[in-house]
Amino acid sequence: MKNELGITVKKMENFSKWYDQVVTKAELADLRYNVKGFLVHKPLAVSAMKKMYYYFERELEKRGHKPVWFPAVIPESNFKKEAEHVAGFIPEVMWITHAGSKKLSERVALRPTSETAMYTMYAKWIRSWRDLPLKLYQSCQVWRYETKATRPFIRGREFYWIEAHDVFATRNEAEKQVIEDMKTTKAVMHEIFGIPFFQFQRPEWDKFPGAVHTYAADIIMPDGKILQQPSTHMLGQNFSKAFNIKFKNKNGQEEYAWQTCYGPAIWRIFAAIIAIHGDDKGLIFPWEIAPIQVVIIPIYKSQNKDLVLKRCVEIKDKLKGLEVYIDDRDEYTAGWKFNEWEMKGVPIRLEIGMKEVETNTVTIFRRDEGRKINVSDANISEYVEKVGKELSANLKRRAESFMSNMVRSAKNLKEVREALKKGGFVRVNFCSIDEDGRACAEKIKASLHADVRGKRIDVDEKPEGNCVVCGRKAKVVVYIGKSY
Amino acid sequence: MKNELGITVKKMENFSKWYDQVVTKAELADLRYNVKGFLVHKPLAVSAMKKMYYYFERELEKRGHKPVWFPAVIPESNFKKEAEHVAGFIPEVMWITHAGSKKLSERVALRPTSETAMYTMYAKWIRSWRDLPLKLYQSCQVWRYETKATRPFIRGREFYWIEAHDVFATRNEAEKQVIEDMKTTKAVMHEIFGIPFFQFQRPEWDKFPGAVHTYAADIIMPDGKILQQPSTHMLGQNFSKAFNIKFKNKNGQEEYAWQTCYGPAIWRIFAAIIAIHGDDKGLIFPWEIAPIQVVIIPIYKSQNKDLVLKRCVEIKDKLKGLEVYIDDRDEYTAGWKFNEWEMKGVPIRLEIGMKEVETNTVTIFRRDEGRKINVSDANISEYVEKVGKELSANLKRRAESFMSNMVRSAKNLKEVREALKKGGFVRVNFCSIDEDGRACAEKIKASLHADVRGKRIDVDEKPEGNCVVCGRKAKVVVYIGKSY
């Protein structure tokens, strides 16, 4: 790989351009498909996202969810049942009107989200308290004809996610589910993928259409802007009333059920992993989701080629159970290969040449630290695994440190304005995230082009003082940021 | 489960009704979704099909395929590029014409298969011989607005499959790929899922739209009718010429590439597994794809409940790595649970009561043989694994034996007619599967309502004698059957 083929901009200097270069040059996606806003996902991205699905699905199943597959199409009449929901989604819905040469009697929507598909069936399935709780999820795509600019893995007209839809007999159980969902996000996104976040209760004016409350994880991107990550919603009885989801309680009386839904958007979390962990050379995949965990580069002259390649295969055999690739392509130099696999984020590179063959050693290059070490090949398997885990822990630590440096407190609007220039979150006292706080949030939006992201739910914070906008006594501490 | 809730018809007496009952009563799918021909897939079916995907994907990746995700929508103009292909699919295409309230400038198809989506990109990706071979697959749904009657997992308007699309520099390599694809089908469908099949080259008049040759696996269903399974196609240069997929060869000259595509339809293979392995009590899942491999049923009176449940948990712990479920629901009797899990095809049931607790044993029930055996719990883990594998081997043996009994030879049309009454394949001498045999095949269709499925490619068979229809010298041995 010649230099101009690598990443040519620094991540912290021009994040936007860096991100686009990484997506294209590391071959995650091809944006040239001839329907606008639709991506072709290339093998590197698909392999990583398949692993991400695995970790989320494992966590959901551990917590009692079971998998389902619902149709990708939803009749228009289903959509109209919940007023706020239809209003929120219908501007972006793609409509199927014809099959073959025939017009359909009722047009059907390509699902933008599956509430209105699933809850018609939930109404048939749920009869008594014995059928509850019902906890189901599907891993699928959804389609939203976005009017905002699309961005690979961040906003698109087709994206990949998981949606979990749960039903309970009581409000209390539904509220516990919301907390469980937030724990699931933490257990996977933070603990395994190394992406720290704040968990917010969104203000009244920024809820999921049809929800009673929305809770969402937010991260800070390298450019200082906020990107929403998995959200979970307390739906209350809004949908159960609209879709007639009732159950007989233990006393034989009919009640409307309580519902929640949870949407870990694999696509967006992948964007976070690219953005947060990457560096000026390109991607760095955490060990757990790397499509290739270890690349072995043979270094040889023609007279010792066979010897070196044989050792490479021996080492690969010792690394059984890991994703290992021997890059023995003849048409590229070792240096070219180093650059390519660094750009593509392979956590560990092993270099094997005559020196290594003669001394029974392997030279290990660790992608995050960028330094080499020569070790005996006797315990290479344990050693590589240990280094892989250290790399993940290091990525997580770096991300946590970046995030904590991007949170600032402010006591008045002037301070908010100054803090926003540095990016990240600005922590302020605020009158209210209920309807009566909307006017203050709109002032912030209009004057500072920033959003009130809500009140943190992962820590308990008490306001001391007055609202940073209207000066009324503050009821909450909120976080403000410029968002994607 | 009361008796009337179980399967009420015998599989070999009324297969069609048996199949519908199993799909509904064992809770594989719900057919009541309010868009016709679209299924809701319930957890049992999804969990099993996810495992089936795993085995096929592993086999494809082992043979050099990499995963991609292509958009679900295809512009109408892409479709029109290959004449036979468009003619074959367009009657069933679902068209998206609007987004929100706006009409799209060009309507887009919901993919009925992905050739026309993928090959536009292949034309951009492939430049030189260095880019070949290109072997990519995607696991996805496709949508075909079928006009024939739909049937769960057999024919539907939305179904789940894998499609692999490969590109080569030479015809020879493409032909080798077709053989590799047939080996993949065998390695997974026959060896792991226990479903035997014949591999046919389809006659000229029964090819995939746009293909030069089509090769397909056929199975015999319990009612004696033939069901097509994975097919692989030699596309030749038909699509590369239509989509302009060219490469520079080692001499610097431009050539059109050679292509193949392969479609292991997970949905249909699942139908085969239900149909072939099931019995009068319901499903029997092979060990490898069972969503629950072992169900533990505690049998207790209230005074020894804790003791029995404790032992159940201990046994479950010993079975780490397997899919084990303790059915400790209080609202059902042990007998009810036995029937339910037998209907749902769980390979192994463990019964644990006071007798087992006191003697440090476990009672094992094996679903395929329907008999119980009491064993020491000391080596329960190895024992259960061994029994599970024996069950799979037994299912496979049974299926092979059923199939071999369903193949008959015939020397004239009268014998063909008689043999067809018994179901399965009728083996005959036939003039030709090229265009010049079409008239004879049409006669068979018209007079016997049966199809010429093609010439076997998994074994070499030489015809001796004359065509069973026209009496000309036979060029091939073909198999005739009534098909789904």
PDB file of N, CA, C and O in Angstrom, chain A residues 327-383:
ATOM      1  N   ASP A 327      -1.039 -13.913   5.617  1.00  0.00           N
ATOM      2  CA  ASP A 327      -1.038 -13.105   4.391  1.00  0.00           C
ATOM      3  C   ASP A 327       0.196 -13.462   3.553  1.00  0.00           C
ATOM      4  O   ASP A 327       1.238 -12.813   3.644  1.00  0.00           O
ATOM      5  N   ASP A 328       0.033 -14.511   2.738  1.00  0.00           N
ATOM      6  CA  ASP A 328       1.189 -14.978   1.954  1.00  0.00           C
ATOM      7  C   ASP A 328       1.101 -14.510   0.489  1.00  0.00           C
ATOM      8  O   ASP A 328       1.677 -15.129  -0.398  1.00  0.00           O
ATOM      9  N   ARG A 329       0.392 -13.415   0.261  1.00  0.00           N
ATOM     10  CA  ARG A 329       0.296 -12.909  -1.115  1.00  0.00           C
ATOM     11  C   ARG A 329       1.678 -12.464  -1.590  1.00  0.00           C
ATOM     12  O   ARG A 329       2.383 -11.735  -0.896  1.00  0.00           O
ATOM     13  N   ASP A 330       2.012 -12.908  -2.794  1.00  0.00           N
ATOM     14  CA  ASP A 330       3.335 -12.610  -3.331  1.00  0.00           C
ATOM     15  C   ASP A 330       3.421 -11.221  -3.946  1.00  0.00           C
ATOM     16  O   ASP A 330       4.497 -10.651  -4.045  1.00  0.00           O
ATOM     17  N   GLU A 331       2.265 -10.693  -4.358  1.00  0.00           N
ATOM     18  CA  GLU A 331       2.303  -9.441  -5.110  1.00  0.00           C
ATOM     19  C   GLU A 331       2.467  -8.190  -4.239  1.00  0.00           C
ATOM     20  O   GLU A 331       2.530  -7.078  -4.766  1.00  0.00           O
ATOM     21  N   TYR A 332       2.528  -8.352  -2.905  1.00  0.00           N
ATOM     22  CA  TYR A 332       2.708  -7.191  -2.045  1.00  0.00           C
ATOM     23  C   TYR A 332       3.928  -7.370  -1.136  1.00  0.00           C
ATOM     24  O   TYR A 332       4.241  -8.484  -0.723  1.00  0.00           O
ATOM     25  N   THR A 333       4.568  -6.271  -0.796  1.00  0.00           N
ATOM     26  CA  THR A 333       5.711  -6.332   0.131  1.00  0.00           C
ATOM     27  C   THR A 333       5.196  -6.449   1.563  1.00  0.00           C
ATOM     28  O   THR A 333       4.033  -6.140   1.854  1.00  0.00           O
ATOM     29  N   ALA A 334       6.112  -6.863   2.462  1.00  0.00           N
ATOM     30  CA  ALA A 334       5.751  -6.961   3.877  1.00  0.00           C
ATOM     31  C   ALA A 334       5.305  -5.591   4.396  1.00  0.00           C
ATOM     32  O   ALA A 334       4.315  -5.479   5.121  1.00  0.00           O
ATOM     33  N   GLY A 335       6.006  -4.542   3.998  1.00  0.00           N
ATOM     34  CA  GLY A 335       5.655  -3.206   4.478  1.00  0.00           C
ATOM     35  C   GLY A 335       4.250  -2.793   4.045  1.00  0.00           C
ATOM     36  O   GLY A 335       3.485  -2.208   4.818  1.00  0.00           O
ATOM     37  N   TRP A 336       3.913  -3.098   2.809  1.00  0.00           N
ATOM     38  CA  TRP A 336       2.572  -2.804   2.304  1.00  0.00           C
ATOM     39  C   TRP A 336       1.521  -3.512   3.141  1.00  0.00           C
ATOM     40  O   TRP A 336       0.512  -2.948   3.537  1.00  0.00           O
ATOM     41  N   LYS A 337       1.813  -4.793   3.452  1.00  0.00           N
ATOM     42  CA  LYS A 337       0.870  -5.584   4.252  1.00  0.00           C
ATOM     43  C   LYS A 337       0.737  -5.017   5.671  1.00  0.00           C
ATOM     44  O   LYS A 337      -0.366  -4.965   6.222  1.00  0.00           O
ATOM     45  N   PHE A 338       1.872  -4.604   6.258  1.00  0.00           N
ATOM     46  CA  PHE A 338       1.810  -4.000   7.598  1.00  0.00           C
ATOM     47  C   PHE A 338       0.794  -2.864   7.594  1.00  0.00           C
ATOM     48  O   PHE A 338      -0.086  -2.783   8.443  1.00  0.00           O
ATOM     49  N   ASN A 339       0.952  -1.964   6.609  1.00  0.00           N
ATOM     50  CA  ASN A 339       0.081  -0.790   6.558  1.00  0.00           C
ATOM     51  C   ASN A 339      -1.380  -1.175   6.344  1.00  0.00           C
ATOM     52  O   ASN A 339      -2.281  -0.630   6.969  1.00  0.00           O
ATOM     53  N   GLU A 340      -1.596  -2.130   5.429  1.00  0.00           N
ATOM     54  CA  GLU A 340      -2.983  -2.504   5.144  1.00  0.00           C
ATOM     55  C   GLU A 340      -3.690  -3.051   6.381  1.00  0.00           C
ATOM     56  O   GLU A 340      -4.793  -2.644   6.712  1.00  0.00           O
ATOM     57  N   TRP A 341      -3.027  -3.992   7.087  1.00  0.00           N
ATOM     58  CA  TRP A 341      -3.700  -4.616   8.235  1.00  0.00           C
ATOM     59  C   TRP A 341      -3.785  -3.692   9.431  1.00  0.00           C
ATOM     60  O   TRP A 341      -4.676  -3.847  10.274  1.00  0.00           O
ATOM     61  N   GLU A 342      -2.859  -2.721   9.504  1.00  0.00           N
ATOM     62  CA  GLU A 342      -3.014  -1.704  10.550  1.00  0.00           C
ATOM     63  C   GLU A 342      -4.237  -0.848  10.248  1.00  0.00           C
ATOM     64  O   GLU A 342      -5.044  -0.569  11.135  1.00  0.00           O
ATOM     65  N   MET A 343      -4.400  -0.443   8.993  1.00  0.00           N
ATOM     66  CA  MET A 343      -5.563   0.359   8.610  1.00  0.00           C
ATOM     67  C   MET A 343      -6.849  -0.404   8.874  1.00  0.00           C
ATOM     68  O   MET A 343      -7.843   0.164   9.295  1.00  0.00           O
ATOM     69  N   LYS A 344      -6.806  -1.714   8.651  1.00  0.00           N
ATOM     70  CA  LYS A 344      -8.008  -2.517   8.830  1.00  0.00           C
ATOM     71  C   LYS A 344      -8.212  -2.997  10.269  1.00  0.00           C
ATOM     72  O   LYS A 344      -9.114  -3.786  10.546  1.00  0.00           O
ATOM     73  N   GLY A 345      -7.360  -2.524  11.181  1.00  0.00           N
ATOM     74  CA  GLY A 345      -7.636  -2.687  12.603  1.00  0.00           C
ATOM     75  C   GLY A 345      -7.352  -4.036  13.219  1.00  0.00           C
ATOM     76  O   GLY A 345      -7.845  -4.327  14.314  1.00  0.00           O
ATOM     77  N   VAL A 346      -6.555  -4.887  12.551  1.00  0.00           N
ATOM     78  CA  VAL A 346      -6.236  -6.202  13.131  1.00  0.00           C
ATOM     79  C   VAL A 346      -5.460  -5.997  14.438  1.00  0.00           C
ATOM     80  O   VAL A 346      -4.426  -5.333  14.444  1.00  0.00           O
ATOM     81  N   PRO A 347      -5.953  -6.540  15.555  1.00  0.00           N
ATOM     82  CA  PRO A 347      -5.336  -6.259  16.864  1.00  0.00           C
ATOM     83  C   PRO A 347      -3.869  -6.679  16.969  1.00  0.00           C
ATOM     84  O   PRO A 347      -3.051  -5.958  17.525  1.00  0.00           O
ATOM     85  N   ILE A 348      -3.544  -7.870  16.431  1.00  0.00           N
ATOM     86  CA  ILE A 348      -2.185  -8.387  16.621  1.00  0.00           C
ATOM     87  C   ILE A 348      -1.591  -8.843  15.296  1.00  0.00           C
ATOM     88  O   ILE A 348      -2.238  -9.549  14.526  1.00  0.00           O
ATOM     89  N   ARG A 349      -0.355  -8.420  15.045  1.00  0.00           N
ATOM     90  CA  ARG A 349       0.365  -8.897  13.859  1.00  0.00           C
ATOM     91  C   ARG A 349       1.553  -9.720  14.322  1.00  0.00           C
ATOM     92  O   ARG A 349       2.271  -9.313  15.250  1.00  0.00           O
ATOM     93  N   LEU A 350       1.730 -10.879  13.723  1.00  0.00           N
ATOM     94  CA  LEU A 350       2.924 -11.686  14.000  1.00  0.00           C
ATOM     95  C   LEU A 350       3.822 -11.615  12.774  1.00  0.00           C
ATOM     96  O   LEU A 350       3.361 -11.833  11.651  1.00  0.00           O
ATOM     97  N   GLU A 351       5.084 -11.309  12.986  1.00  0.00           N
ATOM     98  CA  GLU A 351       6.043 -11.299  11.883  1.00  0.00           C
ATOM     99  C   GLU A 351       6.950 -12.511  12.038  1.00  0.00           C
ATOM    100  O   GLU A 351       7.503 -12.742  13.114  1.00  0.00           O
ATOM    101  N   ILE A 352       7.056 -13.274  10.982  1.00  0.00           N
ATOM    102  CA  ILE A 352       7.896 -14.469  11.048  1.00  0.00           C
ATOM    103  C   ILE A 352       8.851 -14.492   9.857  1.00  0.00           C
ATOM    104  O   ILE A 352       8.411 -14.573   8.705  1.00  0.00           O
ATOM    105  N   GLY A 353      10.146 -14.361  10.172  1.00  0.00           N
ATOM    106  CA  GLY A 353      11.187 -14.429   9.155  1.00  0.00           C
ATOM    107  C   GLY A 353      12.216 -15.464   9.562  1.00  0.00           C
ATOM    108  O   GLY A 353      12.001 -16.239  10.502  1.00  0.00           O
ATOM    109  N   MET A 354      13.365 -15.463   8.881  1.00  0.00           N
ATOM    110  CA  MET A 354      14.393 -16.465   9.193  1.00  0.00           C
ATOM    111  C   MET A 354      14.906 -16.324  10.621  1.00  0.00           C
ATOM    112  O   MET A 354      15.178 -17.313  11.289  1.00  0.00           O
ATOM    113  N   LYS A 355      15.005 -15.076  11.083  1.00  0.00           N
ATOM    114  CA  LYS A 355      15.496 -14.855  12.444  1.00  0.00           C
ATOM    115  C   LYS A 355      14.584 -15.578  13.438  1.00  0.00           C
ATOM    116  O   LYS A 355      15.038 -16.270  14.339  1.00  0.00           O
ATOM    117  N   GLU A 356      13.267 -15.402  13.238  1.00  0.00           N
ATOM    118  CA  GLU A 356      12.289 -16.049  14.119  1.00  0.00           C
ATOM    119  C   GLU A 356      12.361 -17.570  14.003  1.00  0.00           C
ATOM    120  O   GLU A 356      12.287 -18.280  15.009  1.00  0.00           O
ATOM    121  N   VAL A 357      12.499 -18.047  12.769  1.00  0.00           N
ATOM    122  CA  VAL A 357      12.571 -19.506  12.574  1.00  0.00           C
ATOM    123  C   VAL A 357      13.774 -20.073  13.329  1.00  0.00           C
ATOM    124  O   VAL A 357      13.664 -21.072  14.042  1.00  0.00           O
ATOM    125  N   GLU A 358      14.911 -19.377  13.198  1.00  0.00           N
ATOM    126  CA  GLU A 358      16.149 -19.904  13.798  1.00  0.00           C
ATOM    127  C   GLU A 358      16.158 -19.847  15.316  1.00  0.00           C
ATOM    128  O   GLU A 358      16.798 -20.651  15.975  1.00  0.00           O
ATOM    129  N   THR A 359      15.430 -18.880  15.877  1.00  0.00           N
ATOM    130  CA  THR A 359      15.476 -18.714  17.338  1.00  0.00           C
ATOM    131  C   THR A 359      14.216 -19.227  18.024  1.00  0.00           C
ATOM    132  O   THR A 359      14.023 -19.007  19.219  1.00  0.00           O
ATOM    133  N   ASN A 360      13.330 -19.883  17.256  1.00  0.00           N
ATOM    134  CA  ASN A 360      12.034 -20.334  17.817  1.00  0.00           C
ATOM    135  C   ASN A 360      11.292 -19.207  18.521  1.00  0.00           C
ATOM    136  O   ASN A 360      10.824 -19.350  19.651  1.00  0.00           O
ATOM    137  N   THR A 361      11.216 -18.099  17.842  1.00  0.00           N
ATOM    138  CA  THR A 361      10.498 -16.954  18.415  1.00  0.00           C
ATOM    139  C   THR A 361       9.505 -16.402  17.400  1.00  0.00           C
ATOM    140  O   THR A 361       9.450 -16.853  16.255  1.00  0.00           O
ATOM    141  N   VAL A 362       8.713 -15.457  17.858  1.00  0.00           N
ATOM    142  CA  VAL A 362       7.775 -14.741  16.995  1.00  0.00           C
ATOM    143  C   VAL A 362       7.869 -13.271  17.364  1.00  0.00           C
ATOM    144  O   VAL A 362       8.011 -12.939  18.539  1.00  0.00           O
ATOM    145  N   THR A 363       7.829 -12.400  16.358  1.00  0.00           N
ATOM    146  CA  THR A 363       7.782 -10.973  16.660  1.00  0.00           C
ATOM    147  C   THR A 363       6.320 -10.525  16.641  1.00  0.00           C
ATOM    148  O   THR A 363       5.603 -10.757  15.668  1.00  0.00           O
ATOM    149  N   ILE A 364       5.906  -9.932  17.762  1.00  0.00           N
ATOM    150  CA  ILE A 364       4.499  -9.529  17.935  1.00  0.00           C
ATOM    151  C   ILE A 364       4.372  -8.014  17.865  1.00  0.00           C
ATOM    152  O   ILE A 364       5.103  -7.298  18.553  1.00  0.00           O
ATOM    153  N   PHE A 365       3.444  -7.565  17.027  1.00  0.00           N
ATOM    154  CA  PHE A 365       3.128  -6.138  16.942  1.00  0.00           C
ATOM    155  C   PHE A 365       1.713  -5.950  17.435  1.00  0.00           C
ATOM    156  O   PHE A 365       0.792  -6.627  16.968  1.00  0.00           O
ATOM    157  N   ARG A 366       1.557  -5.041  18.408  1.00  0.00           N
ATOM    158  CA  ARG A 366       0.233  -4.807  18.983  1.00  0.00           C
ATOM    159  C   ARG A 366      -0.313  -3.500  18.445  1.00  0.00           C
ATOM    160  O   ARG A 366       0.296  -2.448  18.611  1.00  0.00           O
ATOM    161  N   ARG A 367      -1.474  -3.553  17.792  1.00  0.00           N
ATOM    162  CA  ARG A 367      -2.004  -2.436  17.010  1.00  0.00           C
ATOM    163  C   ARG A 367      -2.219  -1.161  17.813  1.00  0.00           C
ATOM    164  O   ARG A 367      -1.976  -0.062  17.309  1.00  0.00           O
ATOM    165  N   ASP A 368      -2.672  -1.262  19.074  1.00  0.00           N
ATOM    166  CA  ASP A 368      -2.994  -0.045  19.832  1.00  0.00           C
ATOM    167  C   ASP A 368      -1.749   0.695  20.280  1.00  0.00           C
ATOM    168  O   ASP A 368      -1.726   1.921  20.328  1.00  0.00           O
ATOM    169  N   GLU A 369      -0.684  -0.047  20.619  1.00  0.00           N
ATOM    170  CA  GLU A 369       0.521   0.606  21.145  1.00  0.00           C
ATOM    171  C   GLU A 369       1.571   0.803  20.072  1.00  0.00           C
ATOM    172  O   GLU A 369       2.510   1.583  20.247  1.00  0.00           O
ATOM    173  N   GLY A 370       1.437   0.053  18.994  1.00  0.00           N
ATOM    174  CA  GLY A 370       2.342   0.249  17.878  1.00  0.00           C
ATOM    175  C   GLY A 370       3.779  -0.141  18.140  1.00  0.00           C
ATOM    176  O   GLY A 370       4.695   0.391  17.514  1.00  0.00           O
ATOM    177  N   ARG A 371       4.001  -1.062  19.093  1.00  0.00           N
ATOM    178  CA  ARG A 371       5.393  -1.471  19.298  1.00  0.00           C
ATOM    179  C   ARG A 371       5.544  -2.987  19.156  1.00  0.00           C
ATOM    180  O   ARG A 371       4.589  -3.738  19.287  1.00  0.00           O
ATOM    181  N   LYS A 372       6.806  -3.380  18.861  1.00  0.00           N
ATOM    182  CA  LYS A 372       7.074  -4.786  18.593  1.00  0.00           C
ATOM    183  C   LYS A 372       7.797  -5.412  19.763  1.00  0.00           C
ATOM    184  O   LYS A 372       8.566  -4.760  20.460  1.00  0.00           O
ATOM    185  N   ILE A 373       7.563  -6.707  19.949  1.00  0.00           N
ATOM    186  CA  ILE A 373       8.304  -7.430  20.967  1.00  0.00           C
ATOM    187  C   ILE A 373       8.560  -8.839  20.441  1.00  0.00           C
ATOM    188  O   ILE A 373       7.709  -9.412  19.766  1.00  0.00           O
ATOM    189  N   ASN A 374       9.744  -9.346  20.696  1.00  0.00           N
ATOM    190  CA  ASN A 374      10.103 -10.675  20.221  1.00  0.00           C
ATOM    191  C   ASN A 374       9.976 -11.656  21.375  1.00  0.00           C
ATOM    192  O   ASN A 374      10.538 -11.437  22.443  1.00  0.00           O
ATOM    193  N   VAL A 375       9.156 -12.714  21.171  1.00  0.00           N
ATOM    194  CA  VAL A 375       8.923 -13.656  22.271  1.00  0.00           C
ATOM    195  C   VAL A 375       9.130 -15.090  21.803  1.00  0.00           C
ATOM    196  O   VAL A 375       9.025 -15.393  20.616  1.00  0.00           O
ATOM    197  N   SER A 376       9.371 -15.953  22.765  1.00  0.00           N
ATOM    198  CA  SER A 376       9.488 -17.389  22.468  1.00  0.00           C
ATOM    199  C   SER A 376       8.153 -17.897  21.955  1.00  0.00           C
ATOM    200  O   SER A 376       7.089 -17.481  22.407  1.00  0.00           O
ATOM    201  N   ASP A 377       8.204 -18.817  21.002  1.00  0.00           N
ATOM    202  CA  ASP A 377       6.931 -19.320  20.475  1.00  0.00           C
ATOM    203  C   ASP A 377       6.360 -20.481  21.286  1.00  0.00           C
ATOM    204  O   ASP A 377       5.355 -21.065  20.925  1.00  0.00           O
ATOM    205  N   ALA A 378       7.007 -20.808  22.409  1.00  0.00           N
ATOM    206  CA  ALA A 378       6.560 -21.965  23.182  1.00  0.00           C
ATOM    207  C   ALA A 378       5.145 -21.783  23.726  1.00  0.00           C
ATOM    208  O   ALA A 378       4.315 -22.674  23.640  1.00  0.00           O
ATOM    209  N   ASN A 379       4.868 -20.612  24.276  1.00  0.00           N
ATOM    210  CA  ASN A 379       3.540 -20.372  24.847  1.00  0.00           C
ATOM    211  C   ASN A 379       2.786 -19.308  24.066  1.00  0.00           C
ATOM    212  O   ASN A 379       2.056 -18.497  24.622  1.00  0.00           O
ATOM    213  N   ILE A 380       2.960 -19.350  22.736  1.00  0.00           N
ATOM    214  CA  ILE A 380       2.424 -18.270  21.907  1.00  0.00           C
ATOM    215  C   ILE A 380       0.904 -18.134  22.053  1.00  0.00           C
ATOM    216  O   ILE A 380       0.371 -17.021  22.070  1.00  0.00           O
ATOM    217  N   SER A 381       0.217 -19.249  22.216  1.00  0.00           N
ATOM    218  CA  SER A 381      -1.239 -19.198  22.269  1.00  0.00           C
ATOM    219  C   SER A 381      -1.738 -18.405  23.483  1.00  0.00           C
ATOM    220  O   SER A 381      -2.534 -17.477  23.354  1.00  0.00           O
ATOM    221  N   GLU A 382      -1.239 -18.742  24.679  1.00  0.00           N
ATOM    222  CA  GLU A 382      -1.648 -18.013  25.887  1.00  0.00           C
ATOM    223  C   GLU A 382      -1.217 -16.552  25.787  1.00  0.00           C
ATOM    224  O   GLU A 382      -1.934 -15.646  26.185  1.00  0.00           O
ATOM    225  N   TYR A 383      -0.018 -16.347  25.250  1.00  0.00           N
ATOM    226  CA  TYR A 383       0.522 -14.996  25.189  1.00  0.00           C
ATOM    227  C   TYR A 383      -0.332 -14.104  24.283  1.00  0.00           C
ATOM    228  O   TYR A 383      -0.685 -12.991  24.646  1.00  0.00           O
TER     229      TYR A 383
END
